[in-house]
JSON list of C-alpha atoms in Angstrom, two decimals:
[
{"chain": "A", "resi": 1, "resn": "ARG", "atom": "CA", "xyz": [-78.99, 37.55, 105.16]},
{"chain": "A", "resi": 2, "resn": "LEU", "atom": "CA", "xyz": [-80.24, 37.14, 101.60]},
{"chain": "A", "resi": 3, "resn": "VAL", "atom": "CA", "xyz": [-78.03, 36.60, 98.76]},
{"chain": "A", "resi": 4, "resn": "VAL", "atom": "CA", "xyz": [-78.99, 36.58, 95.14]},
{"chain": "A", "resi": 5, "resn": "ASP", "atom": "CA", "xyz": [-76.77, 35.14, 92.24]},
{"chain": "A", "resi": 6, "resn": "TRP", "atom": "CA", "xyz": [-79.06, 35.77, 89.16]},
{"chain": "A", "resi": 7, "resn": "TRP", "atom": "CA", "xyz": [-81.65, 38.30, 88.28]},
{"chain": "A", "resi": 8, "resn": "GLY", "atom": "CA", "xyz": [-84.09, 37.94, 85.66]},
{"chain": "A", "resi": 9, "resn": "GLY", "atom": "CA", "xyz": [-86.29, 39.94, 83.64]},
{"chain": "A", "resi": 10, "resn": "THR", "atom": "CA", "xyz": [-88.12, 41.53, 80.75]},
{"chain": "A", "resi": 11, "resn": "GLU", "atom": "CA", "xyz": [-86.52, 43.46, 78.13]},
{"chain": "A", "resi": 12, "resn": "ARG", "atom": "CA", "xyz": [-89.48, 46.02, 77.90]},
{"chain": "A", "resi": 13, "resn": "GLY", "atom": "CA", "xyz": [-88.22, 49.71, 78.00]},
{"chain": "A", "resi": 14, "resn": "CYS", "atom": "CA", "xyz": [-89.29, 51.52, 80.84]},
{"chain": "A", "resi": 15, "resn": "GLU", "atom": "CA", "xyz": [-88.96, 55.17, 81.70]},
{"chain": "A", "resi": 16, "resn": "PRO", "atom": "CA", "xyz": [-85.61, 56.08, 83.25]},
{"chain": "A", "resi": 17, "resn": "ALA", "atom": "CA", "xyz": [-86.86, 56.69, 86.57]},
{"chain": "A", "resi": 18, "resn": "ALA", "atom": "CA", "xyz": [-88.44, 53.13, 86.77]},
{"chain": "A", "resi": 19, "resn": "GLU", "atom": "CA", "xyz": [-85.24, 51.30, 85.32]},
{"chain": "A", "resi": 20, "resn": "GLU", "atom": "CA", "xyz": [-83.26, 53.13, 87.91]},
{"chain": "A", "resi": 21, "resn": "PHE", "atom": "CA", "xyz": [-85.35, 52.09, 90.53]},
{"chain": "A", "resi": 22, "resn": "ASP", "atom": "CA", "xyz": [-85.38, 48.17, 89.40]},
{"chain": "A", "resi": 23, "resn": "SER", "atom": "CA", "xyz": [-81.52, 48.82, 89.50]},
{"chain": "A", "resi": 24, "resn": "LEU", "atom": "CA", "xyz": [-81.52, 50.01, 93.03]},
{"chain": "A", "resi": 25, "resn": "VAL", "atom": "CA", "xyz": [-83.72, 47.06, 94.07]},
{"chain": "A", "resi": 26, "resn": "LYS", "atom": "CA", "xyz": [-81.44, 44.60, 92.47]},
{"chain": "A", "resi": 27, "resn": "GLU", "atom": "CA", "xyz": [-78.62, 46.17, 94.28]},
{"chain": "A", "resi": 28, "resn": "LEU", "atom": "CA", "xyz": [-80.16, 46.16, 97.38]},
{"chain": "A", "resi": 29, "resn": "LEU", "atom": "CA", "xyz": [-81.23, 42.68, 97.67]},
{"chain": "A", "resi": 30, "resn": "THR", "atom": "CA", "xyz": [-78.12, 41.13, 96.04]},
{"chain": "A", "resi": 31, "resn": "ASP", "atom": "CA", "xyz": [-76.39, 41.00, 99.27]},
{"chain": "A", "resi": 32, "resn": "ALA", "atom": "CA", "xyz": [-78.89, 42.05, 101.99]},
{"chain": "A", "resi": 33, "resn": "ARG", "atom": "CA", "xyz": [-79.03, 41.91, 105.51]},
{"chain": "A", "resi": 34, "resn": "LEU", "atom": "CA", "xyz": [-82.62, 41.38, 106.85]},
{"chain": "A", "resi": 35, "resn": "GLY", "atom": "CA", "xyz": [-84.07, 42.43, 109.81]},
{"chain": "A", "resi": 36, "resn": "LEU", "atom": "CA", "xyz": [-87.80, 41.51, 110.97]},
{"chain": "A", "resi": 37, "resn": "ASP", "atom": "CA", "xyz": [-89.17, 43.52, 114.19]},
{"chain": "A", "resi": 38, "resn": "GLY", "atom": "CA", "xyz": [-93.05, 42.54, 114.38]},
{"chain": "A", "resi": 39, "resn": "ASP", "atom": "CA", "xyz": [-94.64, 44.02, 111.33]},
{"chain": "A", "resi": 40, "resn": "THR", "atom": "CA", "xyz": [-91.61, 45.57, 109.99]},
{"chain": "A", "resi": 41, "resn": "LEU", "atom": "CA", "xyz": [-88.94, 44.39, 107.55]},
{"chain": "A", "resi": 42, "resn": "THR", "atom": "CA", "xyz": [-85.50, 46.07, 107.35]},
{"chain": "A", "resi": 43, "resn": "ILE", "atom": "CA", "xyz": [-83.27, 45.36, 104.46]},
{"chain": "A", "resi": 44, "resn": "ASP", "atom": "CA", "xyz": [-79.51, 46.73, 104.87]},
{"chain": "A", "resi": 45, "resn": "ALA", "atom": "CA", "xyz": [-77.09, 46.60, 101.71]},
{"chain": "A", "resi": 46, "resn": "ASP", "atom": "CA", "xyz": [-73.63, 48.29, 100.89]},
{"chain": "A", "resi": 47, "resn": "THR", "atom": "CA", "xyz": [-74.22, 49.35, 97.34]},
{"chain": "A", "resi": 48, "resn": "ARG", "atom": "CA", "xyz": [-72.43, 51.65, 94.94]},
{"chain": "A", "resi": 49, "resn": "GLY", "atom": "CA", "xyz": [-70.21, 52.16, 98.08]},
{"chain": "A", "resi": 50, "resn": "GLN", "atom": "CA", "xyz": [-73.05, 53.61, 100.06]},
{"chain": "A", "resi": 51, "resn": "SER", "atom": "CA", "xyz": [-75.04, 51.94, 102.99]},
{"chain": "A", "resi": 52, "resn": "ARG", "atom": "CA", "xyz": [-78.86, 51.66, 101.99]},
{"chain": "A", "resi": 53, "resn": "ARG", "atom": "CA", "xyz": [-81.56, 50.76, 104.08]},
{"chain": "A", "resi": 54, "resn": "ALA", "atom": "CA", "xyz": [-85.17, 49.72, 103.15]},
{"chain": "A", "resi": 55, "resn": "VAL", "atom": "CA", "xyz": [-88.04, 49.83, 105.69]},
{"chain": "A", "resi": 56, "resn": "LEU", "atom": "CA", "xyz": [-91.17, 47.83, 104.68]},
{"chain": "A", "resi": 57, "resn": "THR", "atom": "CA", "xyz": [-94.29, 47.58, 106.88]},
{"chain": "A", "resi": 58, "resn": "ASP", "atom": "CA", "xyz": [-96.94, 45.23, 106.17]},
{"chain": "A", "resi": 59, "resn": "ALA", "atom": "CA", "xyz": [-99.64, 47.02, 104.20]},
{"chain": "A", "resi": 60, "resn": "GLU", "atom": "CA", "xyz": [-102.34, 45.70, 106.64]},
{"chain": "A", "resi": 61, "resn": "VAL", "atom": "CA", "xyz": [-100.83, 47.93, 109.52]},
{"chain": "A", "resi": 62, "resn": "VAL", "atom": "CA", "xyz": [-100.33, 50.85, 107.43]},
{"chain": "A", "resi": 63, "resn": "ASP", "atom": "CA", "xyz": [-103.79, 50.78, 106.01]},
{"chain": "A", "resi": 64, "resn": "PRO", "atom": "CA", "xyz": [-105.99, 48.27, 107.45]},
{"chain": "A", "resi": 65, "resn": "SER", "atom": "CA", "xyz": [-108.76, 46.13, 105.66]},
{"chain": "A", "resi": 66, "resn": "ALA", "atom": "CA", "xyz": [-112.17, 47.50, 105.99]},
{"chain": "A", "resi": 67, "resn": "PRO", "atom": "CA", "xyz": [-114.25, 45.20, 108.39]},
{"chain": "A", "resi": 68, "resn": "VAL", "atom": "CA", "xyz": [-116.87, 43.05, 107.05]},
{"chain": "A", "resi": 69, "resn": "GLU", "atom": "CA", "xyz": [-119.22, 44.43, 109.39]},
{"chain": "A", "resi": 70, "resn": "SER", "atom": "CA", "xyz": [-120.12, 48.03, 109.92]},
{"chain": "A", "resi": 71, "resn": "THR", "atom": "CA", "xyz": [-118.82, 49.17, 106.29]},
{"chain": "A", "resi": 72, "resn": "THR", "atom": "CA", "xyz": [-120.87, 50.28, 103.68]},
{"chain": "A", "resi": 73, "resn": "TRP", "atom": "CA", "xyz": [-120.16, 48.07, 100.59]},
{"chain": "A", "resi": 74, "resn": "VAL", "atom": "CA", "xyz": [-120.58, 49.03, 96.83]},
{"chain": "A", "resi": 75, "resn": "LEU", "atom": "CA", "xyz": [-121.33, 46.34, 94.47]},
{"chain": "A", "resi": 76, "resn": "GLU", "atom": "CA", "xyz": [-118.43, 46.14, 92.11]},
{"chain": "A", "resi": 77, "resn": "SER", "atom": "CA", "xyz": [-119.00, 43.29, 89.72]},
{"chain": "A", "resi": 78, "resn": "ILE", "atom": "CA", "xyz": [-121.25, 39.96, 89.95]},
{"chain": "A", "resi": 79, "resn": "LEU", "atom": "CA", "xyz": [-119.80, 36.78, 89.72]},
{"chain": "A", "resi": 80, "resn": "ASP", "atom": "CA", "xyz": [-121.18, 33.70, 87.51]},
{"chain": "A", "resi": 81, "resn": "ASP", "atom": "CA", "xyz": [-119.28, 30.74, 87.58]},
{"chain": "A", "resi": 82, "resn": "GLU", "atom": "CA", "xyz": [-116.45, 32.72, 89.00]},
{"chain": "A", "resi": 83, "resn": "MET", "atom": "CA", "xyz": [-116.51, 34.71, 85.69]},
{"chain": "A", "resi": 84, "resn": "ALA", "atom": "CA", "xyz": [-116.63, 38.39, 86.88]},
{"chain": "A", "resi": 85, "resn": "THR", "atom": "CA", "xyz": [-119.10, 40.94, 85.02]},
{"chain": "A", "resi": 86, "resn": "ALA", "atom": "CA", "xyz": [-119.50, 44.57, 85.88]},
{"chain": "A", "resi": 87, "resn": "VAL", "atom": "CA", "xyz": [-122.66, 45.94, 87.38]},
{"chain": "A", "resi": 88, "resn": "PRO", "atom": "CA", "xyz": [-125.19, 46.47, 84.47]},
{"chain": "A", "resi": 89, "resn": "ILE", "atom": "CA", "xyz": [-125.30, 49.93, 82.84]},
{"chain": "A", "resi": 90, "resn": "GLY", "atom": "CA", "xyz": [-128.61, 51.73, 83.97]},
{"chain": "A", "resi": 91, "resn": "THR", "atom": "CA", "xyz": [-128.29, 50.77, 87.63]},
{"chain": "A", "resi": 92, "resn": "GLY", "atom": "CA", "xyz": [-127.07, 53.23, 90.20]},
{"chain": "A", "resi": 93, "resn": "PRO", "atom": "CA", "xyz": [-124.41, 52.23, 92.92]},
{"chain": "A", "resi": 94, "resn": "VAL", "atom": "CA", "xyz": [-125.89, 49.31, 94.90]},
{"chain": "A", "resi": 95, "resn": "THR", "atom": "CA", "xyz": [-124.65, 49.61, 98.70]},
{"chain": "A", "resi": 96, "resn": "MET", "atom": "CA", "xyz": [-124.58, 46.82, 101.10]},
{"chain": "A", "resi": 97, "resn": "THR", "atom": "CA", "xyz": [-123.98, 46.93, 105.18]},
{"chain": "A", "resi": 98, "resn": "LEU", "atom": "CA", "xyz": [-123.62, 44.16, 107.49]},
{"chain": "A", "resi": 99, "resn": "ASP", "atom": "CA", "xyz": [-124.46, 45.69, 111.03]},
{"chain": "A", "resi": 100, "resn": "ASP", "atom": "CA", "xyz": [-125.68, 44.08, 114.40]},
{"chain": "A", "resi": 101, "resn": "GLY", "atom": "CA", "xyz": [-126.93, 41.17, 112.58]},
{"chain": "A", "resi": 102, "resn": "PHE", "atom": "CA", "xyz": [-128.90, 43.01, 109.93]},
{"chain": "A", "resi": 103, "resn": "LEU", "atom": "CA", "xyz": [-127.95, 43.19, 106.27]},
{"chain": "A", "resi": 104, "resn": "SER", "atom": "CA", "xyz": [-129.29, 45.86, 104.24]},
{"chain": "A", "resi": 105, "resn": "ILE", "atom": "CA", "xyz": [-129.34, 46.45, 100.21]},
{"chain": "A", "resi": 106, "resn": "ASP", "atom": "CA", "xyz": [-130.01, 49.43, 98.45]},
{"chain": "A", "resi": 107, "resn": "THR", "atom": "CA", "xyz": [-130.11, 49.04, 94.65]},
{"chain": "A", "resi": 108, "resn": "GLY", "atom": "CA", "xyz": [-131.23, 52.77, 94.48]},
{"chain": "A", "resi": 109, "resn": "CYS", "atom": "CA", "xyz": [-134.76, 51.69, 93.61]},
{"chain": "A", "resi": 110, "resn": "ASN", "atom": "CA", "xyz": [-135.59, 48.99, 95.84]},
{"chain": "A", "resi": 111, "resn": "GLY", "atom": "CA", "xyz": [-134.35, 48.01, 99.39]},
{"chain": "A", "resi": 112, "resn": "VAL", "atom": "CA", "xyz": [-133.82, 44.29, 100.59]},
{"chain": "A", "resi": 113, "resn": "GLY", "atom": "CA", "xyz": [-132.92, 43.35, 104.11]},
{"chain": "A", "resi": 114, "resn": "GLY", "atom": "CA", "xyz": [-132.85, 40.34, 106.32]},
{"chain": "A", "resi": 115, "resn": "ASP", "atom": "CA", "xyz": [-131.21, 38.97, 109.63]},
{"chain": "A", "resi": 116, "resn": "TYR", "atom": "CA", "xyz": [-127.67, 37.60, 109.04]},
{"chain": "A", "resi": 117, "resn": "VAL", "atom": "CA", "xyz": [-125.33, 35.40, 110.48]},
{"chain": "A", "resi": 118, "resn": "LEU", "atom": "CA", "xyz": [-121.33, 35.63, 109.91]},
{"chain": "A", "resi": 119, "resn": "GLU", "atom": "CA", "xyz": [-119.48, 32.67, 111.38]},
{"chain": "A", "resi": 120, "resn": "ASP", "atom": "CA", "xyz": [-116.43, 30.98, 110.50]},
{"chain": "A", "resi": 121, "resn": "GLY", "atom": "CA", "xyz": [-115.93, 32.74, 107.05]},
{"chain": "A", "resi": 122, "resn": "THR", "atom": "CA", "xyz": [-119.90, 31.98, 106.22]},
{"chain": "A", "resi": 123, "resn": "LEU", "atom": "CA", "xyz": [-122.59, 34.37, 105.79]},
{"chain": "A", "resi": 124, "resn": "THR", "atom": "CA", "xyz": [-126.05, 33.16, 105.93]},
{"chain": "A", "resi": 125, "resn": "VAL", "atom": "CA", "xyz": [-128.76, 35.52, 105.35]},
{"chain": "A", "resi": 126, "resn": "THR", "atom": "CA", "xyz": [-132.53, 35.11, 106.26]},
{"chain": "A", "resi": 127, "resn": "VAL", "atom": "CA", "xyz": [-134.09, 37.53, 103.58]},
{"chain": "A", "resi": 128, "resn": "GLY", "atom": "CA", "xyz": [-136.90, 39.27, 104.75]},
{"chain": "A", "resi": 129, "resn": "PRO", "atom": "CA", "xyz": [-139.59, 41.38, 102.36]},
{"chain": "A", "resi": 130, "resn": "SER", "atom": "CA", "xyz": [-138.49, 43.77, 100.05]},
{"chain": "A", "resi": 131, "resn": "THR", "atom": "CA", "xyz": [-140.14, 46.77, 98.01]},
{"chain": "A", "resi": 132, "resn": "GLU", "atom": "CA", "xyz": [-141.20, 45.54, 94.78]},
{"chain": "A", "resi": 133, "resn": "ARG", "atom": "CA", "xyz": [-141.13, 48.67, 92.65]},
{"chain": "A", "resi": 134, "resn": "TRP", "atom": "CA", "xyz": [-140.37, 48.08, 89.11]},
{"chain": "A", "resi": 135, "resn": "CYS", "atom": "CA", "xyz": [-137.15, 49.96, 88.28]},
{"chain": "A", "resi": 136, "resn": "GLY", "atom": "CA", "xyz": [-136.34, 49.01, 84.81]},
{"chain": "A", "resi": 137, "resn": "GLU", "atom": "CA", "xyz": [-135.16, 45.83, 83.18]},
{"chain": "A", "resi": 138, "resn": "ALA", "atom": "CA", "xyz": [-131.48, 46.19, 84.14]},
{"chain": "A", "resi": 139, "resn": "VAL", "atom": "CA", "xyz": [-132.11, 46.99, 87.93]},
{"chain": "A", "resi": 140, "resn": "ASP", "atom": "CA", "xyz": [-134.71, 44.18, 88.14]},
{"chain": "A", "resi": 141, "resn": "GLU", "atom": "CA", "xyz": [-132.50, 41.66, 86.98]},
{"chain": "A", "resi": 142, "resn": "LEU", "atom": "CA", "xyz": [-129.78, 42.55, 89.22]},
{"chain": "A", "resi": 143, "resn": "GLU", "atom": "CA", "xyz": [-132.00, 42.46, 92.24]},
{"chain": "A", "resi": 144, "resn": "THR", "atom": "CA", "xyz": [-133.35, 39.11, 91.23]},
{"chain": "A", "resi": 145, "resn": "ARG", "atom": "CA", "xyz": [-129.73, 38.02, 90.84]},
{"chain": "A", "resi": 146, "resn": "LEU", "atom": "CA", "xyz": [-129.01, 39.37, 94.42]},
{"chain": "A", "resi": 147, "resn": "ARG", "atom": "CA", "xyz": [-131.86, 37.73, 96.12]},
{"chain": "A", "resi": 148, "resn": "GLU", "atom": "CA", "xyz": [-130.94, 34.31, 94.65]},
{"chain": "A", "resi": 149, "resn": "LEU", "atom": "CA", "xyz": [-127.37, 35.16, 95.67]},
{"chain": "A", "resi": 150, "resn": "PHE", "atom": "CA", "xyz": [-128.30, 35.78, 99.41]},
{"chain": "A", "resi": 151, "resn": "ASP", "atom": "CA", "xyz": [-130.53, 32.85, 99.29]},
{"chain": "A", "resi": 152, "resn": "GLN", "atom": "CA", "xyz": [-127.68, 30.46, 100.07]},
{"chain": "A", "resi": 153, "resn": "PRO", "atom": "CA", "xyz": [-124.69, 30.27, 102.42]},
{"chain": "A", "resi": 154, "resn": "LEU", "atom": "CA", "xyz": [-121.98, 32.37, 101.06]},
{"chain": "A", "resi": 155, "resn": "GLU", "atom": "CA", "xyz": [-118.21, 32.08, 101.78]},
{"chain": "A", "resi": 156, "resn": "VAL", "atom": "CA", "xyz": [-116.69, 35.41, 102.59]},
{"chain": "A", "resi": 157, "resn": "ARG", "atom": "CA", "xyz": [-113.24, 36.31, 101.39]},
{"chain": "A", "resi": 158, "resn": "THR", "atom": "CA", "xyz": [-111.71, 39.69, 101.73]},
{"chain": "A", "resi": 159, "resn": "GLU", "atom": "CA", "xyz": [-108.64, 40.29, 100.09]},
{"chain": "A", "resi": 160, "resn": "ARG", "atom": "CA", "xyz": [-106.19, 43.37, 99.84]},
{"chain": "A", "resi": 161, "resn": "TRP", "atom": "CA", "xyz": [-105.33, 44.53, 96.40]},
{"chain": "A", "resi": 162, "resn": "PRO", "atom": "CA", "xyz": [-102.17, 46.84, 95.74]},
{"chain": "A", "resi": 163, "resn": "ALA", "atom": "CA", "xyz": [-103.35, 50.61, 95.48]},
{"chain": "A", "resi": 164, "resn": "ARG", "atom": "CA", "xyz": [-107.25, 49.78, 95.29]},
{"chain": "A", "resi": 165, "resn": "GLY", "atom": "CA", "xyz": [-107.45, 48.53, 99.11]},
{"chain": "A", "resi": 166, "resn": "THR", "atom": "CA", "xyz": [-110.07, 45.75, 100.47]},
{"chain": "A", "resi": 167, "resn": "ARG", "atom": "CA", "xyz": [-112.22, 43.76, 98.22]},
{"chain": "A", "resi": 168, "resn": "LEU", "atom": "CA", "xyz": [-115.16, 41.84, 99.83]},
{"chain": "A", "resi": 169, "resn": "SER", "atom": "CA", "xyz": [-116.46, 38.60, 97.84]},
{"chain": "A", "resi": 170, "resn": "LEU", "atom": "CA", "xyz": [-119.18, 36.61, 98.75]},
{"chain": "A", "resi": 171, "resn": "LEU", "atom": "CA", "xyz": [-119.26, 33.25, 97.05]},
{"chain": "A", "resi": 172, "resn": "GLY", "atom": "CA", "xyz": [-121.93, 30.72, 96.65]},
{"chain": "A", "resi": 173, "resn": "SER", "atom": "CA", "xyz": [-121.43, 27.03, 95.95]},
{"chain": "A", "resi": 174, "resn": "SER", "atom": "CA", "xyz": [-123.45, 27.29, 92.75]},
{"chain": "A", "resi": 175, "resn": "GLY", "atom": "CA", "xyz": [-120.63, 29.56, 91.22]},
{"chain": "A", "resi": 176, "resn": "GLN", "atom": "CA", "xyz": [-122.56, 32.69, 91.65]},
{"chain": "A", "resi": 177, "resn": "GLY", "atom": "CA", "xyz": [-121.18, 35.71, 93.66]},
{"chain": "A", "resi": 178, "resn": "ALA", "atom": "CA", "xyz": [-120.61, 39.25, 94.14]},
{"chain": "A", "resi": 179, "resn": "VAL", "atom": "CA", "xyz": [-117.58, 41.43, 94.82]},
{"chain": "A", "resi": 180, "resn": "PHE", "atom": "CA", "xyz": [-118.00, 44.68, 96.71]},
{"chain": "A", "resi": 181, "resn": "VAL", "atom": "CA", "xyz": [-115.49, 47.39, 97.60]},
{"chain": "A", "resi": 182, "resn": "PRO", "atom": "CA", "xyz": [-115.87, 49.86, 100.68]},
{"chain": "A", "resi": 183, "resn": "GLN", "atom": "CA", "xyz": [-118.08, 52.97, 99.89]},
{"chain": "A", "resi": 184, "resn": "ASP", "atom": "CA", "xyz": [-115.12, 55.35, 100.56]},
{"chain": "A", "resi": 185, "resn": "ALA", "atom": "CA", "xyz": [-112.93, 53.45, 97.86]},
{"chain": "A", "resi": 186, "resn": "ALA", "atom": "CA", "xyz": [-115.47, 53.51, 95.21]},
{"chain": "A", "resi": 187, "resn": "GLU", "atom": "CA", "xyz": [-115.87, 57.28, 95.52]},
{"chain": "A", "resi": 188, "resn": "GLY", "atom": "CA", "xyz": [-112.03, 58.01, 95.30]}
]
């Protein structure tokens, strides 16, 4: 059983439908009976003279995170000292796949690949040769940053963002990193 004695909130004026929903949630949770069955949480309450029920299922069950391996990832941002910057203008979509021990990156101009080991949340890449075509300053700079990034062991983090899906972060000890989204999410 969950009992809430006091609710706080902002005084921001919301649309009537949003205010009504907030009010309903407060009523539902003021004297709620909770039930957990596996990945499903059920909230029952009697409010406004009616019995109400909310059934919540873990987002990971409803919409599972994309697996790190066998997914085509699109570069969303570059991290320097954990400050994110967008992929530079003038570069096309940069894709990355990790599949059967081989990493492949396509910048839309050059490609780079190499063998990798993904173990205990750490990605270690042995970068192989890449094409060396000049692609313009923005693309060349991005390719250099990616080569430097993959030349060190990387901490692998995945996280779910509400309404935006899975994010894959690859983080180096030097503060460098990259954030990727699944290709289908980037296109949607």
